[in-house]
Coordinates of C-alpha atoms in Angstrom, one line a residue:
X1 CA 0.0 0.0 0.1
X2 CA 1.1 3.5 -0.9
X3 CA 2.4 5.6 2.1
X4 CA -0.1 8.4 2.2
X5 CA 1.6 10.5 4.7
X6 CA 5.3 11.4 5.0
X7 CA 7.0 12.0 8.6
X8 CA 7.2 15.6 9.5
X9 CA 10.8 17.0 9.1
X10 CA 11.8 20.0 11.1
X11 CA 13.8 22.4 9.0
X12 CA 16.8 24.6 10.3
X13 CA 18.1 21.9 12.8
X14 CA 18.8 18.2 12.4
X15 CA 16.4 15.5 13.2
X16 CA 17.4 12.9 15.9
X17 CA 18.3 9.8 14.2
X18 CA 15.8 7.0 14.9
X19 CA 17.2 3.9 16.2
X20 CA 16.9 0.9 13.4
X21 CA 13.5 -0.3 12.7
X22 CA 11.9 -2.8 10.5
X23 CA 9.9 -1.6 7.5
X24 CA 6.7 -2.3 9.0
X25 CA 7.6 -0.6 12.1
X26 CA 8.7 2.6 10.1
X27 CA 5.2 2.4 8.2
X28 CA 3.5 2.1 11.5
X29 CA 5.5 5.1 12.9
X30 CA 4.6 7.4 9.8
X31 CA 0.9 6.2 10.2
X32 CA 1.0 7.1 13.8
X33 CA 2.5 10.8 13.4
X34 CA -0.2 11.3 10.7
X35 CA -3.0 10.1 12.7
X36 CA -1.8 12.1 15.9
X37 CA -1.7 15.1 13.5
X38 CA -5.1 15.0 12.6
X39 CA -6.5 14.1 15.8
X40 CA -4.9 17.1 17.6
X41 CA -6.5 19.3 15.1
X42 CA -10.0 17.8 15.2
X43 CA -10.2 16.3 18.6
X44 CA -9.7 17.5 22.2
X45 CA -6.2 17.2 23.6
X46 CA -7.5 14.9 26.3
X47 CA -7.0 12.1 23.9
X48 CA -6.7 9.5 26.9
X49 CA -10.4 10.3 27.9
X50 CA -12.9 7.8 26.4
X51 CA -15.2 10.9 26.3
X52 CA -12.9 13.1 24.2
X53 CA -15.0 15.6 22.1
X54 CA -14.6 17.0 18.6
X55 CA -13.5 20.5 18.3
X56 CA -15.5 20.8 15.2
X57 CA -17.7 18.4 12.8
X58 CA -15.2 16.6 10.7
X59 CA -17.8 15.7 8.0
X60 CA -19.7 18.9 7.7
X61 CA -20.0 20.2 4.3
X62 CA -17.4 22.4 4.6
X63 CA -14.8 20.1 6.3
X64 CA -15.9 17.0 4.2
X65 CA -12.2 16.6 2.5
X66 CA -10.7 16.7 5.8
X67 CA -13.1 14.2 7.2
X68 CA -12.3 11.7 4.2
X69 CA -8.6 12.3 4.8
X70 CA -9.2 11.5 8.5
X71 CA -10.8 8.1 7.7
X72 CA -8.0 7.4 5.0
X73 CA -5.4 8.0 7.7
X74 CA -7.0 5.7 10.1
X75 CA -7.4 2.8 7.3
X76 CA -3.6 3.4 6.7
X77 CA -2.9 3.3 10.4
X78 CA -4.8 -0.2 10.8
X79 CA -2.8 -1.7 7.9
X80 CA 0.3 -0.5 9.2
X81 CA -1.0 -2.2 12.7
X82 CA -1.6 -5.4 10.9
X83 CA 2.0 -5.5 9.3
X84 CA 3.8 -5.1 12.6
X85 CA 1.6 -7.5 14.4
X86 CA 2.8 -10.2 12.0
X87 CA 6.7 -9.5 12.3
X88 CA 6.6 -8.1 15.9
X89 CA 3.6 -8.5 18.1
X90 CA 5.3 -7.3 21.1
X91 CA 6.3 -3.9 19.7
X92 CA 5.6 -1.1 22.2
X93 CA 4.3 1.0 19.2
X94 CA 1.1 -1.1 19.0
X95 CA 0.0 0.1 22.1
X96 CA 0.4 3.7 21.0
X97 CA -1.4 3.1 17.6
X98 CA -4.3 1.1 19.3
X99 CA -5.0 4.0 21.5
X100 CA -5.2 6.2 18.5
X101 CA -7.5 3.9 16.7
X102 CA -9.7 3.6 20.0
X103 CA -9.8 7.6 20.2
X104 CA -10.7 7.7 16.3
X105 CA -13.3 5.1 16.6
X106 CA -15.2 7.1 19.0
X107 CA -15.1 10.1 16.9
X108 CA -16.1 8.2 14.0
X109 CA -19.2 6.8 16.1
X110 CA -20.0 10.6 16.9
X111 CA -19.8 11.4 13.4
X112 CA -21.6 8.6 12.0
X113 CA -24.5 9.4 14.3
X114 CA -24.3 13.2 13.5
X115 CA -24.4 12.7 9.7
X116 CA -27.3 10.3 10.0
X117 CA -29.4 12.5 12.5
X118 CA -28.6 15.9 10.6
X119 CA -29.1 14.7 7.1
X120 CA -32.6 13.3 7.4
X121 CA -33.9 15.5 4.5
X122 CA -31.0 14.5 2.4
X123 CA -31.4 10.7 3.3
X124 CA -35.1 10.7 3.3
X125 CA -36.5 7.5 1.7
X126 CA -38.2 9.2 -1.5
X127 CA -34.9 10.9 -2.3
X128 CA -32.7 8.0 -2.0
X129 CA -35.1 6.0 -4.0
X130 CA -35.7 8.2 -6.9
X131 CA -32.0 9.2 -7.3
X132 CA -30.3 5.5 -6.9
X133 CA -33.2 3.7 -8.9
X134 CA -31.6 3.8 -12.2
X135 CA -28.2 2.3 -10.8
X136 CA -29.6 0.0 -8.1
X137 CA -30.1 -3.7 -8.7
X138 CA -31.8 -5.4 -5.9
X139 CA -31.5 -8.9 -7.3
X140 CA -27.5 -8.5 -7.1
X141 CA -27.9 -6.7 -3.7
X142 CA -25.4 -4.0 -4.8
X143 CA -25.6 -0.4 -5.5
X144 CA -23.5 1.2 -8.4
X145 CA -23.1 4.9 -7.9
X146 CA -20.6 5.5 -10.7
X147 CA -23.6 7.4 -12.6
X148 CA -24.9 9.2 -9.7
X149 CA -24.7 13.0 -10.2
X150 CA -22.6 14.7 -7.4
X151 CA -24.9 16.3 -5.1
X152 CA -25.0 16.9 -1.2
X153 CA -27.1 13.5 -1.2
X154 CA -24.7 11.7 -2.8
X155 CA -21.8 13.3 -0.7
X156 CA -23.6 12.3 2.5
X157 CA -24.0 8.7 1.3
X158 CA -20.4 8.5 0.4
X159 CA -19.5 9.8 3.9
X160 CA -21.7 7.1 5.5
X161 CA -20.2 4.3 3.4
X162 CA -16.5 5.5 4.4
X163 CA -17.3 5.9 8.0
X164 CA -19.0 2.3 8.3
X165 CA -16.1 0.7 6.2
X166 CA -13.7 2.0 8.6
X167 CA -15.5 1.2 11.7
X168 CA -16.3 -2.4 10.7
X169 CA -12.9 -3.1 9.5
X170 CA -11.5 -1.8 12.8
X171 CA -13.8 -4.1 14.6
X172 CA -16.4 -1.6 15.7
X173 CA -19.2 -3.1 13.6
X174 CA -21.6 -3.6 16.7
X175 CA -21.4 0.2 17.5
X176 CA -21.7 1.5 13.9
X177 CA -24.8 -1.1 13.3
X178 CA -26.4 0.1 16.5
X179 CA -26.0 3.8 15.7
X180 CA -27.6 3.1 12.1
X181 CA -30.4 1.0 13.2
X182 CA -31.4 3.4 15.9
X183 CA -31.6 6.5 13.7
X184 CA -33.1 4.8 10.7
X185 CA -35.8 3.0 12.7
X186 CA -37.0 6.2 14.1
X187 CA -37.2 8.0 10.8
X188 CA -39.1 4.9 9.5
X189 CA -41.6 5.2 12.2
X190 CA -42.1 8.9 11.8
X191 CA -42.4 8.5 8.1
X192 CA -45.3 5.8 8.7
X193 CA -47.0 8.0 11.0
X194 CA -47.0 11.0 8.9
X195 CA -48.8 9.0 6.3
X196 CA -51.8 8.5 8.5
X197 CA -52.0 4.6 8.4
X198 CA -53.4 3.2 11.6
X199 CA -52.6 -0.3 12.4
X200 CA -55.9 -1.8 13.6
X201 CA -56.4 -5.4 14.9
X202 CA -58.7 -7.9 13.2
X203 CA -61.0 -7.5 16.3
X204 CA -61.2 -3.7 15.7
X205 CA -61.5 -3.9 12.0
X206 CA -64.6 -6.3 12.6
X207 CA -66.5 -3.8 14.6
X208 CA -66.0 -0.8 12.2
X209 CA -68.9 0.3 10.2
X210 CA -68.5 0.4 6.5
X211 CA -67.9 4.1 6.1
X212 CA -65.0 3.9 8.8
X213 CA -63.7 0.8 7.0
X214 CA -63.9 2.4 3.8
X215 CA -61.7 5.1 5.2
X216 CA -59.2 3.1 6.5
X217 CA -58.7 1.1 3.4
X218 CA -58.4 4.4 1.4
X219 CA -55.8 5.1 4.0
X220 CA -54.0 1.9 3.4
X221 CA -54.2 2.3 -0.3
X222 CA -52.4 5.6 0.0
X223 CA -49.7 4.5 2.2
X224 CA -48.8 1.3 0.6
X225 CA -47.7 2.6 -2.6
X226 CA -45.6 5.3 -0.7
X227 CA -44.4 2.7 1.6
X228 CA -43.2 0.2 -1.0
X229 CA -41.8 2.3 -3.9
X230 CA -40.2 5.1 -1.5
X231 CA -39.8 4.1 2.2
X232 CA -38.9 0.3 2.0
X233 CA -37.2 0.8 -1.5
X234 CA -35.2 3.7 -0.4
X235 CA -34.1 1.9 3.0
X236 CA -32.9 -1.2 1.0
X237 CA -30.8 1.0 -1.2
X238 CA -29.4 3.1 1.4
X239 CA -28.5 -0.3 3.5
X240 CA -26.9 -1.9 0.5
X241 CA -24.8 1.3 -0.3
X242 CA -23.5 1.9 3.2
X243 CA -22.7 -1.5 4.1
X244 CA -21.8 -2.8 0.6
X245 CA -18.8 -4.8 1.9
X246 CA -21.0 -6.8 4.1
X247 CA -24.1 -8.3 2.7
X248 CA -25.1 -9.7 6.0
X249 CA -24.6 -6.3 7.8
X250 CA -26.7 -4.9 5.4
X251 CA -29.2 -7.5 5.6
X252 CA -29.5 -7.2 9.4
X253 CA -30.0 -3.5 9.4
X254 CA -32.5 -3.5 6.5
X255 CA -34.6 -6.4 8.4
X256 CA -34.6 -5.0 11.7
X257 CA -35.6 -1.4 10.4
X258 CA -38.7 -2.6 8.3
X259 CA -39.7 -6.4 8.8
X260 CA -42.2 -5.4 11.4
X261 CA -43.7 -2.4 9.5
X262 CA -43.8 -4.4 6.3
X263 CA -45.7 -7.3 8.1
X264 CA -48.1 -4.9 9.6
X265 CA -48.7 -3.5 6.2
X266 CA -49.6 -6.8 4.8
X267 CA -51.7 -8.3 7.8
X268 CA -54.2 -5.5 7.2
X269 CA -55.3 -6.9 3.8
X270 CA -56.0 -10.2 5.4
X271 CA -58.2 -8.8 8.1
X272 CA -59.9 -7.0 5.4
X273 CA -60.5 -10.2 3.5
X274 CA -61.9 -11.9 6.5
X275 CA -64.6 -9.4 7.3
X276 CA -68.1 -10.1 6.6
X277 CA -68.3 -10.2 2.9
X278 CA -71.0 -8.1 1.2
X279 CA -71.3 -7.1 -2.5
X280 CA -70.5 -3.3 -1.9
X281 CA -67.2 -4.2 -0.6
X282 CA -65.9 -5.8 -3.7
X283 CA -64.6 -2.7 -5.5
X284 CA -62.2 -1.5 -2.5
X285 CA -61.2 -5.3 -1.9
X286 CA -60.3 -5.3 -5.8
X287 CA -58.4 -2.2 -5.1
X288 CA -56.4 -3.6 -2.4
X289 CA -55.7 -6.8 -4.3
X290 CA -54.6 -4.9 -7.5
X291 CA -52.1 -2.4 -5.7
X292 CA -50.6 -5.5 -3.9
X293 CA -50.7 -7.5 -7.3
X294 CA -49.1 -4.5 -9.0
X295 CA -46.5 -4.0 -6.4
X296 CA -45.7 -7.6 -6.0
X297 CA -42.5 -7.4 -8.2
X298 CA -41.0 -4.7 -6.3
X299 CA -41.9 -6.5 -3.1
X300 CA -40.0 -9.5 -4.1
X301 CA -37.1 -7.4 -4.9
X302 CA -36.9 -5.3 -2.0
X303 CA -37.5 -8.2 0.3
X304 CA -35.2 -10.6 -1.4
X305 CA -33.0 -11.3 1.7
X306 CA -33.8 -14.9 3.2
X307 CA -34.5 -12.9 6.6
X308 CA -37.3 -11.0 5.0
X309 CA -39.0 -13.8 3.3
X310 CA -41.8 -13.5 6.0
X311 CA -43.0 -10.4 4.2
X312 CA -42.8 -12.1 0.7
X313 CA -45.1 -14.9 2.1
X314 CA -47.5 -12.2 3.9
X315 CA -47.9 -10.5 0.8
X316 CA -48.8 -13.7 -1.0
X317 CA -51.0 -14.7 1.7
X318 CA -52.8 -11.4 1.5
X319 CA -53.5 -11.9 -2.4
X320 CA -54.7 -15.2 -1.5
X321 CA -57.1 -14.2 1.0
X322 CA -58.4 -11.3 -0.9
X323 CA -58.7 -13.5 -4.2
X324 CA -61.1 -16.1 -2.4
X325 CA -63.0 -12.9 -0.8
X326 CA -63.5 -11.3 -4.4
X327 CA -64.7 -15.0 -5.8
X328 CA -67.0 -15.1 -2.7
X329 CA -68.4 -11.5 -3.4
X330 CA -69.0 -12.3 -7.2
X331 CA -70.9 -15.4 -6.3
X332 CA -72.9 -13.3 -3.6
X333 CA -73.6 -10.7 -6.5
X334 CA -75.0 -13.5 -8.7
X335 CA -77.0 -15.0 -6.1
X336 CA -78.5 -11.3 -5.3
X337 CA -79.8 -11.1 -9.1
X338 CA -81.2 -14.6 -8.8
X339 CA -83.1 -13.8 -5.6
X340 CA -84.4 -10.5 -6.4
X341 CA -88.2 -11.0 -6.0
X342 CA -89.9 -7.9 -7.1
X343 CA -93.6 -8.6 -8.6
X344 CA -94.6 -5.2 -9.8
X345 CA -94.2 -4.8 -13.6
X346 CA -92.4 -1.7 -14.9
X347 CA -95.0 0.9 -16.1
X348 CA -94.9 1.1 -19.9
X349 CA -92.3 -1.6 -20.2
X350 CA -89.4 0.4 -19.4
X351 CA -85.8 -0.5 -18.2
X352 CA -86.3 -2.4 -15.0
X353 CA -84.3 -1.2 -12.0
X354 CA -82.4 -4.4 -11.5
X355 CA -81.2 -4.1 -15.1
X356 CA -79.8 -0.6 -14.4
X357 CA -78.2 -1.8 -11.1
X358 CA -76.8 -4.9 -12.5
X359 CA -75.5 -3.2 -15.4
X360 CA -73.8 -0.3 -13.8
X361 CA -72.1 -2.7 -11.2
X362 CA -70.9 -5.3 -14.0
X363 CA -69.7 -2.2 -15.9
X364 CA -67.5 -1.0 -12.8
X365 CA -66.5 -4.6 -12.3
X366 CA -65.1 -4.6 -15.8
X367 CA -62.5 -1.8 -15.2
X368 CA -60.9 -4.6 -13.3
X369 CA -60.8 -6.9 -15.8
X370 CA -57.2 -7.4 -16.0
X371 CA -57.0 -7.7 -12.1
X372 CA -59.8 -10.2 -12.2
X373 CA -58.2 -12.4 -14.6
X374 CA -55.8 -13.4 -11.6
X375 CA -58.4 -13.7 -9.3
X376 CA -61.5 -15.3 -10.7
X377 CA -61.4 -19.2 -10.3
X378 CA -62.4 -21.1 -13.5
X379 CA -65.6 -22.9 -13.6
X380 CA -67.7 -24.6 -16.5
X381 CA -70.7 -22.5 -16.9
X382 CA -73.6 -23.6 -19.3
X383 CA -73.6 -20.7 -21.5
X384 CA -75.3 -21.5 -24.9
X385 CA -72.9 -22.3 -27.8
X386 CA -73.9 -19.5 -29.8
X387 CA -73.9 -16.9 -27.0
X388 CA -71.0 -14.7 -28.3
X389 CA -72.2 -15.1 -31.7
X390 CA -69.9 -17.7 -33.0
X391 CA -71.5 -20.1 -35.7
X392 CA -70.8 -23.7 -35.8
X393 CA -68.7 -23.8 -38.7
X394 CA -66.2 -21.3 -36.6
X395 CA -66.2 -23.6 -33.7
X396 CA -65.5 -26.7 -35.8
X397 CA -62.8 -24.9 -37.6
X398 CA -61.1 -23.9 -34.2
X399 CA -61.9 -27.5 -33.0
X400 CA -64.0 -26.0 -30.1
X401 CA -67.3 -27.1 -29.1
X402 CA -68.6 -24.1 -27.5
X403 CA -67.6 -20.4 -26.4
X404 CA -67.8 -21.5 -22.7
X405 CA -65.1 -24.1 -22.8
X406 CA -62.9 -21.8 -24.9
X407 CA -63.4 -18.1 -23.4
X408 CA -61.2 -16.8 -20.7
X409 CA -62.5 -17.2 -17.2
X410 CA -63.2 -13.2 -17.0
X411 CA -65.0 -13.3 -20.2
X412 CA -67.0 -16.1 -19.5
X413 CA -67.8 -15.0 -15.8
X414 CA -69.1 -11.6 -17.2
X415 CA -71.2 -13.2 -19.8
X416 CA -72.7 -15.4 -17.4
X417 CA -73.6 -12.4 -15.0
X418 CA -75.2 -10.9 -17.8
X419 CA -77.1 -14.1 -18.8
X420 CA -78.5 -14.5 -15.4
X421 CA -79.8 -10.9 -15.3
X422 CA -81.4 -11.6 -18.7
X423 CA -83.0 -14.6 -17.7
X424 CA -84.5 -12.6 -14.6
X425 CA -85.6 -10.2 -16.9
X426 CA -87.3 -12.8 -19.2
X427 CA -89.0 -14.0 -16.0
X428 CA -90.4 -10.3 -15.1
X429 CA -91.8 -9.9 -18.6
X430 CA -94.2 -12.7 -17.9
X431 CA -95.8 -10.2 -15.4
X432 CA -97.5 -8.2 -18.2
X433 CA -100.9 -9.3 -19.4
X434 CA -100.2 -8.1 -22.9
X435 CA -97.6 -9.9 -24.9
X436 CA -96.9 -7.2 -27.1
X437 CA -95.7 -5.1 -23.9
X438 CA -93.8 -8.2 -22.7
X439 CA -91.6 -8.2 -25.9
X440 CA -91.4 -4.2 -25.7
X441 CA -90.0 -4.7 -22.2
X442 CA -87.4 -7.2 -23.2
X443 CA -86.3 -5.2 -26.2
X444 CA -85.9 -2.2 -23.9
X445 CA -83.9 -3.9 -21.3
X446 CA -81.6 -5.6 -23.5
X447 CA -80.9 -2.5 -25.3
X448 CA -80.0 -1.0 -22.0
X449 CA -77.7 -4.0 -21.5
X450 CA -76.1 -3.7 -24.9
X451 CA -75.6 0.1 -24.7
X452 CA -73.6 -0.4 -21.5
X453 CA -71.6 -2.9 -23.1
X454 CA -70.7 -0.9 -26.2
X455 CA -69.8 2.1 -24.2
X456 CA -67.7 0.6 -21.6
X457 CA -64.9 -1.9 -20.9
X458 CA -67.3 -4.4 -21.2
X459 CA -67.0 -4.3 -25.0
X460 CA -63.2 -5.2 -24.7
X461 CA -64.0 -8.2 -22.4
X462 CA -66.8 -9.6 -24.3
X463 CA -66.2 -8.8 -27.8
X464 CA -68.0 -7.1 -30.9
X465 CA -69.6 -10.7 -31.8
X466 CA -71.3 -10.7 -28.5
X467 CA -72.7 -7.1 -29.2
X468 CA -73.9 -7.9 -32.8
X469 CA -75.5 -11.4 -31.4
X470 CA -77.6 -9.6 -28.8
X471 CA -78.5 -6.4 -31.1
X472 CA -79.8 -9.2 -33.3
X473 CA -82.1 -10.5 -30.5
X474 CA -83.3 -6.9 -29.7
X475 CA -84.6 -7.0 -33.5
X476 CA -86.3 -10.3 -33.0
X477 CA -88.0 -9.0 -30.0
X478 CA -89.3 -5.9 -31.7
X479 CA -90.4 -7.8 -34.6
X480 CA -92.5 -9.7 -32.2
X481 CA -93.7 -6.9 -30.6
X482 CA -94.7 -5.2 -34.0
X483 CA -96.4 -8.3 -35.2
X484 CA -98.6 -8.7 -31.8
X485 CA -99.2 -5.2 -31.2
X486 CA -99.8 -3.8 -34.9
X487 CA -100.7 -7.2 -36.8
X488 CA -104.4 -6.4 -36.7
X489 CA -104.1 -2.9 -38.0
X490 CA -101.7 -3.6 -40.6
X491 CA -103.8 -6.8 -41.6
X492 CA -107.0 -4.8 -42.0
X493 CA -105.9 -3.0 -44.8
X494 CA -103.6 -5.8 -46.4
X495 CA -105.0 -7.2 -49.5
X496 CA -103.2 -9.9 -51.2
X497 CA -106.1 -11.0 -53.5
X498 CA -105.7 -9.7 -57.0
X499 CA -109.7 -9.2 -57.3
X500 CA -111.1 -6.1 -56.3
X501 CA -113.1 -5.8 -53.2
X502 CA -116.7 -4.6 -53.4
X503 CA -117.2 -1.2 -52.3
X504 CA -119.0 -2.1 -49.1
X505 CA -116.4 -4.5 -48.0
X506 CA -113.6 -1.9 -48.9
X507 CA -115.7 0.6 -46.7
X508 CA -115.7 -1.8 -44.1
X509 CA -112.0 -2.7 -44.1
X510 CA -111.3 1.1 -43.8
X511 CA -113.5 1.4 -40.8
X512 CA -112.1 -1.7 -39.1
X513 CA -108.4 0.0 -40.0
X514 CA -109.6 3.1 -38.2
X515 CA -110.8 1.5 -35.2
X516 CA -108.0 -0.6 -34.9
X517 CA -105.2 2.1 -35.4
X518 CA -107.0 4.4 -32.8
X519 CA -107.4 1.5 -30.3
X520 CA -104.0 0.5 -30.7
X521 CA -102.6 4.1 -30.5
X522 CA -104.3 4.9 -27.4
X523 CA -103.3 1.5 -25.7
X524 CA -99.6 2.1 -26.5
X525 CA -99.6 5.9 -25.6
X526 CA -98.8 4.8 -22.1
X527 CA -95.7 2.7 -23.5
X528 CA -92.2 3.7 -23.5
X529 CA -89.0 3.2 -25.1
X530 CA -86.5 5.0 -23.1
X531 CA -83.5 5.1 -25.8
X532 CA -84.2 7.8 -28.2
X533 CA -82.6 6.0 -31.4
X534 CA -84.4 2.8 -30.5
X535 CA -87.6 4.6 -30.3
X536 CA -87.2 6.4 -33.5
X537 CA -86.2 3.3 -35.3
X538 CA -89.3 1.5 -34.0
X539 CA -91.6 4.7 -35.0
X540 CA -89.7 4.6 -38.5
X541 CA -90.4 0.9 -39.0
X542 CA -94.2 1.0 -38.0
X543 CA -94.5 4.4 -40.1
X544 CA -93.0 2.6 -43.1
X545 CA -95.2 -0.8 -42.6
X546 CA -98.3 1.2 -42.0
X547 CA -97.8 3.7 -45.0
X548 CA -97.1 0.8 -47.3
X549 CA -100.4 -0.9 -46.7
X550 CA -102.4 2.4 -46.7
X551 CA -101.0 3.9 -49.8
X552 CA -101.7 0.5 -51.7
X553 CA -105.2 0.1 -50.2
X554 CA -106.1 4.0 -51.2
X555 CA -104.6 3.8 -54.5
X556 CA -106.8 0.5 -55.4
X557 CA -109.8 1.5 -54.3
X558 CA -111.8 4.8 -55.2
X559 CA -114.9 4.6 -52.8
X560 CA -117.7 7.2 -53.1
X561 CA -117.8 9.7 -50.2
X562 CA -114.1 8.7 -49.4
X563 CA -113.4 11.8 -47.2
X564 CA -116.1 11.0 -45.0
X565 CA -114.5 7.5 -44.1
X566 CA -110.7 8.2 -44.3
X567 CA -109.6 9.3 -40.6
X568 CA -105.8 8.8 -41.0
X569 CA -104.2 9.6 -44.3
X570 CA -101.0 7.8 -45.4
X571 CA -98.9 11.0 -45.5
X572 CA -100.0 11.7 -41.8
X573 CA -99.4 8.6 -40.1
X574 CA -95.8 9.3 -39.2
X575 CA -97.4 12.3 -37.3
X576 CA -99.8 10.2 -35.4
X577 CA -97.0 8.0 -34.3
X578 CA -94.7 10.8 -33.3
X579 CA -95.7 10.9 -29.8
X580 CA -95.7 7.3 -29.1
X581 CA -93.5 5.5 -26.6
X582 CA -92.8 8.5 -24.5
X583 CA -95.1 7.2 -21.9
X584 CA -97.7 10.4 -22.1
X585 CA -100.8 8.2 -21.4
X586 CA -104.1 8.8 -22.6
X587 CA -103.9 12.5 -22.1
X588 CA -103.4 12.3 -26.0
X589 CA -106.2 11.8 -28.3
X590 CA -106.5 11.6 -32.0
X591 CA -108.2 14.1 -34.1
X592 CA -108.8 12.3 -37.6
X593 CA -107.6 14.1 -40.9
X594 CA -110.5 15.4 -43.0
X595 CA -109.2 14.1 -46.1
X596 CA -106.5 12.1 -47.3
X597 CA -104.5 15.0 -48.6
X598 CA -104.7 16.9 -45.3
X599 CA -101.1 16.7 -44.0
X600 CA -101.8 18.9 -40.8
X601 CA -100.9 17.2 -37.6
X602 CA -103.6 15.4 -36.0
X603 CA -102.4 14.5 -32.7
X604 CA -103.3 17.0 -30.0
X605 CA -102.9 17.2 -26.2
X606 CA -106.1 17.1 -23.9
X607 CA -103.8 19.2 -21.4
X608 CA -103.6 21.9 -23.9
X609 CA -107.3 22.3 -24.8

């Protein structure tokens, strides 16, 4: 090792020649003189006292160079001591050297404490984590600071490492580690307290009402992201850097500072999972699961030491318990749909409140589809073969027998929940005495379901084929509604015979059309189609069908006193139908046209009369 400091030579007089000594003893004497020179400068003259005090801080920002020189001199002294011990263990110079090391270690203890204590801001976990993360590799358990820009924080971390290296190599590992653990543990406790997370026992959690529980879960969610990505990550980086020569020391410090707090952090989700399970808790439970799941790679890297394996196991156990709870709540949600027992039909065949509730719930649930992919347990659900719109040929080409067996668990489960809802709605459609209104009710509710799927993440989960398939079912419901509700009206003017009807028969048919149209209109004035597009499409379809048969009939027959019989001209049928499906009720009456060419609007409101 290169001699860092040469012995002092007094100019102007001859130095007293030293008696012969070995190279090792000569090196030791030079190191002793260099160390004594620095200790006289920075430590009180009472060097024999175990309580010697520093005249000034060696590692302050102004004196940092001197502090590092002090450590280098003590390292050289230690090296020289080892050399003399090998050749002359009885050398009297060793006592003098050891005394100097003891004084220096006492000073470095104080400096280590001061640097840790006074640089809390420079050594806060977030600063350490953010600054060091590009160069830190937790898997290798080392920190590489060659690319870290020069800064006060980096200087402080370098100072700590130099002091720790010197103390540990000098046999003062226990003193160094004790100081580090004490200071850093207090900083950790303070940081956790500032985050506002309260450590509650399972018994206390069980007694919380839902509002209080929700607040505690939200606090946990906010705290956990900071604790893992900043506090624990920053502490791991700092420990690995300061004690880089000794993995065992770094592990010991990190474990003692973080283990209890980390275990407490991940015991809370287990308590949440074991609480009474209700459907409304599923979203916050999913938030907790998703947070741990997303942080799990970092958790495994940060707590990669053998002594911190309980943290990894606790995090995994939390995920497992939360997963069981989520599956239970999904099953409870499905059961709640099946058990819904309202017997009152929705006025006008509108959208049932069950449909709104279930679909809004499932839409929110679909936002967690990636999280649910790792949570929902696979199960065989009896979905129809063509439920997603796949035809038999597609299934044969793919070697599949049905969608339920080939789709992902998340897709299958969402499709099943919607199918359970639609089956329930089908049951409720039987509460109506009018079959036409039953089909209108089915069309309204299925259209609402489709609109929720189309405008949310459910479209990604279920796919466009599912949407197209169920849009086709809405069309089928409306076709059945039109046939039952308006079939008699349309058939009253339908003339498929090639022969002309006699005049009195044609008049009877026209009269029957008038009566049937007005009766059907009045009856359906209370019915509703909430979706504006579906409502317009349905009215256009009815107008087209009625206009075609009316125009054909009026064009074929020229009856005497025709204007006395015609109440609804083809040109005005669209106006008559324009106020349908708004649920305005029987407050609307029909004022018939006086002649076929009258294009004036004939639908008036009694309330305005």
